[in-house]
Amino acid sequence: MRIDILTLLPQLLQSPFSDSILKRAQEKGCVEIHVHNIRDYSTHRQKSVDDYQYGGGAGMVMTIQPIADCINKLKSERDYDEVIYMTPDGVILEQSHCNTLSLAKNLIILCGHYKGVDQRIRDLFVTREISIGSYVLSGGELGAAVLTDAIVRLLPGVLNDETSALTDSFQDGLLAPPVYTRPEEYEGHKVPEILLSGHSTKIEEWRYEQSVQRTKERRPDLLD
Ligand code: ADE
């Protein structure tokens, strides 16, 4: 998979992709992540990338030209499955979207800033608009990092234990059950007996019950 991220703040996207699972995924060749500075594409004398909004009002709007030129250049080089715009007024990100997007070959992710991008970029280029939650961030970069992480960990060969993404919370519509490791007892708090029994069917049943109970308590909406 190849992911191209368009941003005004490329530095913000450096650290999330240079550690741990995302770093290894790139080293193993499972994913290529390319970060593009939108400002590099501005043909304006002062490399400007934003302007006042028509109709008045506070806040600048990201202009069409540099974004359109960057997307058109990328599209002339390869086909893209989706052009995703990170925005608080997008569809709230769910695991099912990540599962679908993990099947793509090439993705563009556009990060908004200020008041966002000129609506015509959304009308002409964007195929999906995604929000990572009902709150407003300073820009789309953190959302792009969240989305990229959630997609890339699903790619074949990225996680060491191939089954571990399948047992994540949400993959079966339920939250994950509690997990324990050594010591067997900490200040009087013991690991549930069943997990020490070695009885794999009973352990699976217990985990399933715990998942259902947790989901009922914390995310009843998932059970609807
Ligand atoms: N940009 C600003 N807020 C955002 C959010 N909640 N999700 C995605 N992109 C954003």
XYZ file of N, CA and C and ligand atoms in Angstrom:
682
model
N 0.839 -1.193 0.000
C 0.000 0.000 0.000
C 0.880 1.252 0.000
N 0.354 2.306 -0.647
C 1.058 3.587 -0.630
C 0.089 4.643 -0.092
N 0.558 5.449 0.848
C -0.274 6.522 1.403
C 0.461 7.844 1.203
N -0.188 8.794 0.524
C 0.365 10.139 0.331
C -0.426 11.100 1.210
N 0.278 11.802 2.084
C -0.404 12.729 2.989
C -0.023 14.157 2.620
N -1.030 14.997 2.401
C -0.808 16.394 2.005
C -1.065 17.283 3.216
N -0.088 18.098 3.550
C -0.190 18.884 4.786
C 0.581 20.194 4.675
N 0.220 21.154 5.532
C 1.010 22.385 5.653
C 2.065 22.236 6.744
N 1.959 21.172 7.545
C 2.879 20.977 8.670
C 3.494 19.581 8.645
N 4.378 19.304 7.672
C 4.939 17.954 7.551
C 5.675 17.492 8.811
N 6.259 18.422 9.572
C 7.001 18.018 10.792
C 6.094 17.291 11.777
N 4.805 17.708 11.806
C 3.860 17.091 12.749
C 3.669 15.611 12.483
N 3.980 15.181 11.257
C 3.734 13.782 10.891
C 4.995 12.941 10.931
N 6.106 13.545 11.375
C 7.345 12.780 11.361
C 7.366 11.693 12.432
N 7.156 12.101 13.687
C 7.346 11.126 14.764
C 6.342 9.967 14.752
N 5.057 10.188 14.427
C 4.145 9.029 14.476
C 4.542 7.898 13.536
N 5.277 8.225 12.469
C 5.605 7.197 11.482
C 7.040 6.689 11.610
N 7.766 7.193 12.611
C 9.172 6.784 12.684
C 9.461 5.963 13.930
N 8.442 5.303 14.444
C 8.606 4.456 15.627
C 7.700 3.231 15.538
N 8.104 2.206 16.275
C 7.215 1.079 16.538
C 6.633 0.434 15.274
N 5.336 0.141 15.323
C 4.710 -0.680 14.271
C 4.744 0.012 12.907
N 4.479 1.321 12.870
C 4.476 2.009 11.566
C 5.869 2.064 10.954
N 6.872 2.199 11.797
C 8.251 2.203 11.299
C 8.590 0.828 10.700
N 8.272 -0.206 11.465
C 8.566 -1.572 11.000
C 7.792 -1.901 9.721
N 6.543 -1.454 9.655
C 5.720 -1.727 8.461
C 6.372 -1.141 7.215
N 6.975 0.043 7.359
C 7.649 0.668 6.209
C 8.948 -0.070 5.889
N 9.685 -0.430 6.930
C 10.949 -1.143 6.703
C 10.724 -2.492 6.022
N 9.621 -3.145 6.400
C 9.311 -4.454 5.812
C 8.738 -4.329 4.400
N 8.449 -3.083 3.964
C 7.884 -2.889 2.621
C 6.383 -3.119 2.541
N 5.699 -3.167 3.704
C 4.242 -3.351 3.683
C 3.529 -2.056 3.281
N 4.158 -0.923 3.568
C 3.537 0.367 3.240
C 4.618 1.402 2.933
N 4.287 2.295 1.985
C 5.121 3.479 1.732
C 4.297 4.678 2.158
N 4.870 5.514 3.024
C 4.153 6.722 3.443
C 4.931 7.932 2.935
N 4.283 8.763 2.126
C 4.937 9.955 1.581
C 4.204 11.191 2.088
N 4.951 12.079 2.723
C 4.341 13.314 3.243
C 4.734 14.469 2.328
N 3.735 15.225 1.856
C 3.988 16.333 0.922
C 3.629 17.652 1.580
N 4.522 18.618 1.468
C 4.231 19.953 1.977
C 3.457 20.729 0.906
N 2.208 21.051 1.223
C 1.342 21.727 0.236
C 1.985 23.035 -0.229
N 2.711 23.685 0.684
C 3.332 24.977 0.338
C 4.324 24.841 -0.827
N 4.961 23.689 -0.939
C 5.926 23.478 -2.031
C 5.252 23.567 -3.404
N 3.933 23.413 -3.433
C 3.213 23.403 -4.714
C 2.613 24.764 -5.045
N 2.748 25.742 -4.144
C 2.164 27.063 -4.389
C 2.940 27.792 -5.472
N 2.212 28.343 -6.450
C 2.857 29.120 -7.518
C 2.856 30.609 -7.167
N 2.312 30.946 -6.018
C 2.246 32.337 -5.554
C 3.660 32.839 -5.240
N 3.893 34.146 -5.465
C 5.229 34.723 -5.238
C 5.738 34.408 -3.830
N 4.838 34.627 -2.848
C 5.267 34.396 -1.458
C 4.888 32.997 -0.952
N 4.611 32.111 -1.883
C 4.263 30.714 -1.527
C 3.035 30.651 -0.623
N 2.120 31.619 -0.824
C 0.955 31.627 0.057
C 0.029 30.459 -0.278
N -0.681 29.980 0.730
C -1.527 28.781 0.580
C -2.949 29.017 1.095
N -3.225 30.262 1.546
C -4.558 30.532 2.082
C -4.987 31.953 1.728
N -6.280 32.219 1.938
C -6.806 33.542 1.597
C -8.069 33.791 2.430
N -8.550 35.065 2.421
C -9.766 35.403 3.163
C -10.968 34.706 2.550
N -11.992 34.467 3.381
C -13.166 33.815 2.803
C -14.107 34.805 2.143
N -14.670 34.401 1.005
C -15.714 35.197 0.360
C -16.890 35.298 1.310
N -17.500 36.469 1.360
C -18.660 36.657 2.229
C -18.273 37.155 3.608
N -16.965 37.229 3.853
C -16.489 37.740 5.140
C -16.495 36.683 6.228
N -15.987 37.062 7.386
C -15.933 36.121 8.513
C -14.501 35.841 8.886
N -14.343 35.425 10.147
C -12.997 35.176 10.669
C -12.426 33.889 10.089
N -11.110 33.863 9.952
C -10.436 32.615 9.557
C -10.142 32.561 8.083
N -8.978 31.967 7.787
C -8.522 31.857 6.402
C -8.962 30.509 5.829
N -8.999 30.484 4.492
C -9.390 29.253 3.791
C -8.218 28.794 2.929
N -7.945 27.513 2.915
C -6.842 26.992 2.087
C -7.259 27.077 0.605
N -6.367 27.642 -0.194
C -6.701 27.898 -1.609
C -6.610 26.625 -2.461
N -7.262 26.691 -3.617
C -7.371 25.523 -4.492
C -6.029 25.153 -5.123
N -5.322 26.159 -5.669
C -4.197 25.888 -6.578
C -3.138 24.903 -6.044
N -2.532 25.162 -4.879
C -1.466 24.225 -4.479
C -1.972 22.804 -4.206
N -3.178 22.707 -3.630
C -3.727 21.380 -3.314
C -4.069 20.646 -4.607
N -4.728 21.367 -5.533
C -5.125 20.739 -6.807
C -3.882 20.301 -7.583
N -2.864 21.138 -7.602
C -1.642 20.782 -8.355
C -0.975 19.546 -7.759
N -0.932 19.491 -6.434
C -0.306 18.334 -5.769
C -1.103 17.064 -6.065
N -2.423 17.124 -5.910
C -3.255 15.924 -6.155
C -3.149 15.510 -7.625
N -3.212 16.496 -8.545
C -3.139 16.153 -9.976
C -1.805 15.510 -10.337
N -0.732 16.016 -9.721
C 0.585 15.422 -10.004
C 0.602 13.947 -9.548
N 0.124 13.717 -8.326
C 0.117 12.339 -7.803
C -0.763 11.440 -8.669
N -1.931 11.984 -9.072
C -2.859 11.174 -9.881
C -2.293 10.872 -11.263
N -1.395 11.744 -11.758
C -0.793 11.481 -13.082
C 0.244 10.354 -12.979
N 0.667 10.062 -11.769
C 1.701 9.030 -11.572
C 1.127 7.637 -11.287
N -0.067 7.585 -10.703
C -0.699 6.296 -10.356
C -2.181 6.536 -10.085
N -2.942 5.440 -10.055
C -4.366 5.550 -9.722
C -4.534 5.526 -8.212
N -5.438 6.310 -7.709
C -5.731 6.311 -6.268
C -7.126 5.766 -6.012
N -7.239 4.944 -4.956
C -8.543 4.390 -4.587
C -9.434 5.453 -3.954
N -8.808 6.303 -3.122
C -9.602 7.322 -2.419
C -8.755 8.563 -2.193
N -9.430 9.730 -2.213
C -8.816 10.972 -1.719
C -9.612 11.337 -0.471
N -8.950 11.213 0.682
C -9.641 11.378 1.970
C -9.317 12.758 2.540
N -10.333 13.465 2.977
C -10.131 14.780 3.606
C -10.427 14.642 5.098
N -9.450 14.992 5.938
C -9.639 14.936 7.388
C -10.325 16.228 7.837
N -11.499 16.114 8.420
C -12.262 17.295 8.787
C -13.244 16.969 9.913
N -13.463 17.917 10.852
C -14.400 17.607 11.947
C -15.829 17.407 11.460
N -16.164 17.858 10.239
C -17.537 17.619 9.763
C -17.642 16.380 8.861
N -16.621 15.510 8.919
C -16.677 14.262 8.159
C -17.425 13.158 8.900
N -17.459 11.986 8.296
C -18.070 10.806 8.918
C -17.134 10.332 10.038
N -17.693 10.028 11.202
C -16.862 9.596 12.333
C -16.206 8.250 12.009
N -14.889 8.191 12.209
C -14.107 6.997 11.870
C -14.500 5.795 12.725
N -14.728 4.661 12.047
C -15.071 3.395 12.705
C -14.104 2.325 12.217
N -13.983 1.247 12.988
C -13.114 0.133 12.591
C -13.480 -0.392 11.203
N -14.781 -0.442 10.900
C -15.210 -0.983 9.594
C -14.641 -0.146 8.439
N -14.531 1.179 8.618
C -13.928 2.019 7.559
C -12.454 1.649 7.380
N -11.778 1.424 8.510
C -10.345 1.072 8.445
C -10.172 -0.261 7.738
N -11.052 -1.221 8.047
C -10.979 -2.526 7.379
C -11.113 -2.346 5.873
N -12.088 -1.561 5.432
C -12.307 -1.326 3.998
C -11.090 -0.638 3.383
N -10.610 0.408 4.053
C -9.488 1.177 3.486
C -8.192 0.366 3.454
N -8.080 -0.641 4.336
C -6.846 -1.440 4.344
C -6.724 -2.298 3.081
N -7.811 -2.405 2.324
C -7.773 -3.183 1.079
C -7.328 -2.326 -0.111
N -7.184 -1.014 0.106
C -6.807 -0.116 -1.003
C -5.331 -0.284 -1.357
N -4.997 0.158 -2.578
C -3.586 0.101 -3.007
C -2.924 1.462 -2.765
N -3.606 2.525 -3.178
C -3.045 3.876 -3.033
C -4.087 4.816 -2.439
N -3.683 5.557 -1.415
C -4.592 6.505 -0.762
C -3.947 7.874 -0.683
N -4.755 8.911 -0.873
C -4.307 10.278 -0.577
C -5.081 10.741 0.653
N -4.367 11.329 1.611
C -5.029 11.921 2.782
C -4.679 13.408 2.817
N -5.700 14.240 2.788
C -5.514 15.697 2.786
C -5.843 16.235 4.183
N -4.896 16.982 4.748
C -5.098 17.565 6.082
C -5.541 19.021 5.937
N -6.635 19.367 6.590
C -7.113 20.748 6.562
C -6.461 21.571 7.661
N -6.488 22.897 7.475
C -6.017 23.838 8.494
C -6.866 25.083 8.435
N -6.713 25.964 9.396
C -7.495 27.202 9.445
C -8.978 26.838 9.385
N -9.713 27.489 8.500
C -11.148 27.199 8.334
C -11.370 25.988 7.432
N -10.287 25.404 6.931
C -10.433 24.258 6.029
C -10.116 24.636 4.597
N -10.433 23.738 3.669
C -10.103 23.962 2.258
C -11.301 24.551 1.526
N -11.031 25.233 0.429
C -12.082 25.744 -0.465
C -13.005 24.578 -0.823
N -14.319 24.806 -0.732
C -15.302 23.725 -0.968
C -15.075 23.027 -2.309
N -14.530 23.755 -3.301
C -14.378 23.134 -4.627
C -13.334 22.017 -4.627
N -12.366 22.075 -3.705
C -11.442 20.930 -3.563
C -12.236 19.703 -3.130
N -13.153 19.908 -2.197
C -13.963 18.787 -1.699
C -14.864 18.257 -2.813
N -15.462 19.188 -3.566
C -16.389 18.768 -4.629
C -15.666 18.039 -5.760
N -14.473 18.513 -6.097
C -13.810 18.018 -7.315
C -12.881 16.833 -7.077
N -12.295 16.761 -5.893
C -11.255 15.743 -5.690
C -11.562 14.723 -4.598
N -12.228 15.176 -3.540
C -12.328 14.330 -2.339
C -13.409 13.257 -2.507
N -13.061 12.006 -2.142
C -14.022 10.903 -2.255
C -14.560 10.467 -0.890
N -13.884 10.855 0.191
C -14.319 10.485 1.549
C -13.899 11.573 2.507
N -14.783 11.922 3.439
C -14.440 12.923 4.452
C -14.541 12.249 5.811
N -13.451 12.297 6.557
C -13.396 11.547 7.819
C -13.061 12.459 8.991
N -13.801 12.256 10.087
C -13.513 12.915 11.363
C -13.072 11.840 12.342
N -12.114 12.150 13.224
C -11.726 11.131 14.205
C -12.494 11.304 15.518
N -13.440 12.218 15.574
C -14.244 12.361 16.785
C -14.928 13.712 16.829
N -15.895 13.833 17.738
C -16.699 15.055 17.797
C -16.018 16.130 18.628
N -14.895 16.582 18.149
C -14.142 17.663 18.770
C -13.288 18.275 17.669
N -12.837 19.516 17.861
C -12.076 20.178 16.806
C -10.597 20.224 17.171
N -9.779 19.689 16.276
C -8.319 19.743 16.428
C -7.796 20.968 15.692
N -6.517 21.265 15.903
C -5.931 22.439 15.243
C -5.729 22.205 13.755
N -5.724 20.953 13.356
C -5.547 20.633 11.940
C -5.803 19.158 11.738
N -5.730 18.725 10.494
C -6.048 17.330 10.186
C -4.916 16.350 10.422
N -3.710 16.857 10.783
C -2.529 15.977 10.855
C -2.665 14.851 11.882
N -3.140 15.195 13.089
C -3.248 14.137 14.104
C -4.284 13.108 13.667
N -5.338 13.586 13.044
C -6.350 12.663 12.502
C -5.762 11.778 11.418
N -4.928 12.361 10.547
C -4.298 11.572 9.472
C -3.380 10.508 10.066
N -2.690 10.859 11.156
C -1.801 9.887 11.809
C -2.625 8.753 12.425
N -3.745 9.101 13.065
C -4.630 8.084 13.659
C -5.156 7.152 12.563
N -5.652 7.745 11.490
C -6.214 6.944 10.392
C -5.151 6.034 9.786
N -3.960 6.586 9.538
C -2.874 5.799 8.935
C -2.505 4.628 9.838
N -2.366 4.891 11.135
C -2.018 3.822 12.076
C -3.079 2.721 12.065
N -4.350 3.148 12.117
C -5.446 2.167 12.194
C -5.531 1.321 10.926
N -5.144 1.884 9.791
C -5.168 1.122 8.527
C -3.942 0.220 8.429
N -2.763 0.792 8.685
C -1.512 0.069 8.411
C -1.369 -1.175 9.284
N -1.861 -1.114 10.547
C -1.719 -2.301 11.413
C -2.543 -3.482 10.914
N -3.468 -3.211 9.978
C -4.291 -4.299 9.421
C -3.638 -4.953 8.204
N -2.584 -4.342 7.668
C -1.987 -4.884 6.439
C -1.266 -6.202 6.730
N -1.361 -7.140 5.795
C -0.712 -8.432 6.016
C 0.776 -8.271 6.299
N 1.266 -8.977 7.312
C 2.696 -8.959 7.624
C 3.110 -7.855 8.578
N 2.188 -6.944 8.925
C 2.588 -5.822 9.785
C 2.671 -6.251 11.255
N 1.644 -6.928 11.737
C 1.689 -7.404 13.126
C 2.379 -8.759 13.171
N 3.176 -8.993 14.181
C 3.902 -10.263 14.275
C 2.955 -11.443 14.405
N 2.011 -11.313 15.355
C 1.032 -12.364 15.556
C -0.144 -12.058 14.638
N -0.264 -12.830 13.562
C -1.260 -12.538 12.520
C -2.672 -12.435 13.078
N -2.937 -13.117 14.212
C -4.309 -13.104 14.705
C -4.602 -11.892 15.570
N -3.580 -11.135 15.945
C -3.851 -10.163 17.004
C -4.757 -9.019 16.556
N -4.716 -8.630 15.265
C -5.641 -7.586 14.819
C -7.077 -8.116 14.819
N -7.218 -9.422 14.613
C -8.563 -10.004 14.580
C -9.200 -10.026 15.953
N -8.378 -10.048 17.010
C -8.944 -10.071 18.355
C -8.981 -8.678 18.987
N -8.709 -7.642 18.188
C -8.834 -6.268 18.687
C -10.280 -5.988 19.103
N -10.443 -4.971 19.969
C -11.782 -4.440 20.200
C -12.373 -4.065 18.850
N -13.704 -4.162 18.708
C -14.488 -3.734 17.547
C -14.490 -4.735 16.401
N -13.451 -5.609 16.281
C -13.401 -6.442 15.087
C -14.585 -7.388 15.022
N -15.126 -7.820 16.204
C -16.328 -8.648 16.161
C -17.516 -7.875 16.715
N -17.420 -6.545 16.693
C -18.519 -5.714 17.188
C -18.554 -5.617 18.706
N -17.514 -6.146 19.361
C -17.468 -6.110 20.838
C -16.155 -5.479 21.296
N -16.149 -4.950 22.508
C -14.895 -4.486 23.100
C -14.072 -5.701 23.536
N -12.756 -5.530 23.582
C -11.875 -6.648 23.969
C -12.052 -6.969 25.462
N -11.837 -8.226 25.851
C -11.934 -8.608 27.264
C -10.694 -8.141 28.031
N -10.745 -8.177 29.393
C -9.551 -7.796 30.167
C -8.422 -8.805 29.950
N -7.174 -8.327 30.057
C -6.009 -9.217 29.925
C -5.134 -9.084 31.164
N -4.412 -10.147 31.461
C -3.537 -10.188 32.645
C -2.197 -10.799 32.275
N -1.137 -10.397 32.990
C 0.156 -11.066 32.883
C 0.737 -11.228 34.283
N 1.966 -11.762 34.388
C 2.558 -11.978 35.710
C 2.779 -10.657 36.448
N 2.670 -10.607 37.759
C 2.551 -11.733 38.696
C 1.103 -12.235 38.818
N 0.955 -13.427 39.328
C -0.355 -14.036 39.514
C -1.177 -13.288 40.567
N -0.450 -12.664 41.508
C -1.132 -11.885 42.550
C -0.381 -10.579 42.777
N -1.116 -9.455 42.802
C -0.496 -8.148 43.087
C -1.262 -7.486 44.226
N -0.581 -7.319 45.365
C -1.179 -6.715 46.558
C -2.569 -7.277 46.838
N -2.667 -8.598 46.786
C -3.929 -9.268 47.103
C -4.892 -9.399 45.927
N -4.602 -8.740 44.814
C -5.480 -8.819 43.634
C -4.999 -9.939 42.725
N -5.879 -10.965 42.566
C -5.474 -12.175 41.853
C -5.960 -12.169 40.405
N -5.231 -12.861 39.564
C -5.672 -13.109 38.186
C -6.874 -14.056 38.266
N -7.951 -13.824 37.484
C -9.102 -14.741 37.540
C -8.665 -16.201 37.360
N -9.186 -17.043 38.243
C -8.828 -18.474 38.303
C -8.892 -19.152 36.938
N -9.937 -18.843 36.203
C -10.196 -19.524 34.921
C -9.007 -19.403 33.948
N -8.301 -18.259 34.008
C -7.194 -18.031 33.067
C -5.984 -18.913 33.401
N -5.971 -19.465 34.620
C -4.853 -20.325 35.032
C -5.204 -21.801 34.855
N -6.443 -22.066 34.417
C -6.949 -23.448 34.400
C -6.389 -24.279 33.256
N -5.934 -23.606 32.171
C -5.435 -24.345 31.016
C -6.560 -24.935 30.161
N -7.819 -24.622 30.514
C -8.975 -25.150 29.793
C -9.377 -24.157 28.710
N -8.907 -24.403 27.470
C -9.017 -23.346 26.450
C -10.461 -23.015 26.073
N -11.351 -24.001 26.014
C -12.752 -23.703 25.649
C -13.389 -22.822 26.714
N -13.174 -23.194 27.974
C -13.751 -22.413 29.088
C -13.179 -20.998 29.092
N -11.878 -20.867 28.777
C -11.242 -19.542 28.759
C -11.874 -18.687 27.646
N -12.086 -19.293 26.476
C -12.715 -18.553 25.368
C -14.114 -18.093 25.754
N -14.876 -19.004 26.432
C -16.245 -18.650 26.877
C -16.198 -17.477 27.846
N -15.258 -17.551 28.788
C -15.123 -16.488 29.792
C -14.783 -15.149 29.108
N -13.842 -15.211 28.150
C -13.449 -13.978 27.450
C -14.633 -13.380 26.692
N -15.411 -14.264 26.065
C -16.565 -13.782 25.315
C -17.569 -13.102 26.255
N -17.848 -13.763 27.407
C -18.779 -13.172 28.390
C -18.277 -11.812 28.879
N -16.974 -11.737 29.148
C -16.385 -10.470 29.614
C -16.531 -9.386 28.543
N -16.309 -9.766 27.286
C -16.445 -8.817 26.176
C -17.863 -8.279 26.100
N -18.833 -9.199 26.184
C -20.238 -8.780 26.086
C -20.579 -7.854 27.254
N -20.141 -8.228 28.467
C -20.443 -7.415 29.650
C -19.837 -6.013 29.530
N -18.575 -5.956 29.097
C -17.890 -4.669 28.938
C -18.588 -3.806 27.888
N -18.981 -4.446 26.804
C -19.643 -3.706 25.721
C -20.989 -3.166 26.206
N -21.745 -4.005 26.959
C -23.049 -3.558 27.498
C -22.863 -2.333 28.375
N -21.810 -2.388 29.233
C -21.596 -1.297 30.196
C -21.088 -0.025 29.522
N -20.100 -0.191 28.576
C -19.399 0.999 28.077
C -19.884 1.478 26.709
N -20.277 0.547 25.848
C -20.668 0.924 24.484
C -21.925 0.173 24.057
N -23.055 0.404 24.785
C -24.278 -0.330 24.422
C -24.691 -0.088 22.958
N -24.263 1.050 22.399
C -24.621 1.360 21.001
C -24.101 0.292 20.034
N -22.970 -0.367 20.404
C -22.390 -1.388 19.518
C -23.264 -2.635 19.437
N -24.131 -2.839 20.464
C -24.946 -4.051 20.496
C -26.282 -3.870 19.763
N -26.600 -2.626 19.377
C -27.903 -2.360 18.727
C -27.992 -3.031 17.362
N -9.452 18.432 11.838
C -9.864 19.163 12.882
N -10.607 18.442 13.732
C -10.664 17.190 13.201
C -11.286 15.984 13.606
N -12.016 15.900 14.722
N -11.128 14.898 12.816
C -10.416 14.983 11.681
N -9.807 16.086 11.243
C -9.920 17.193 11.997
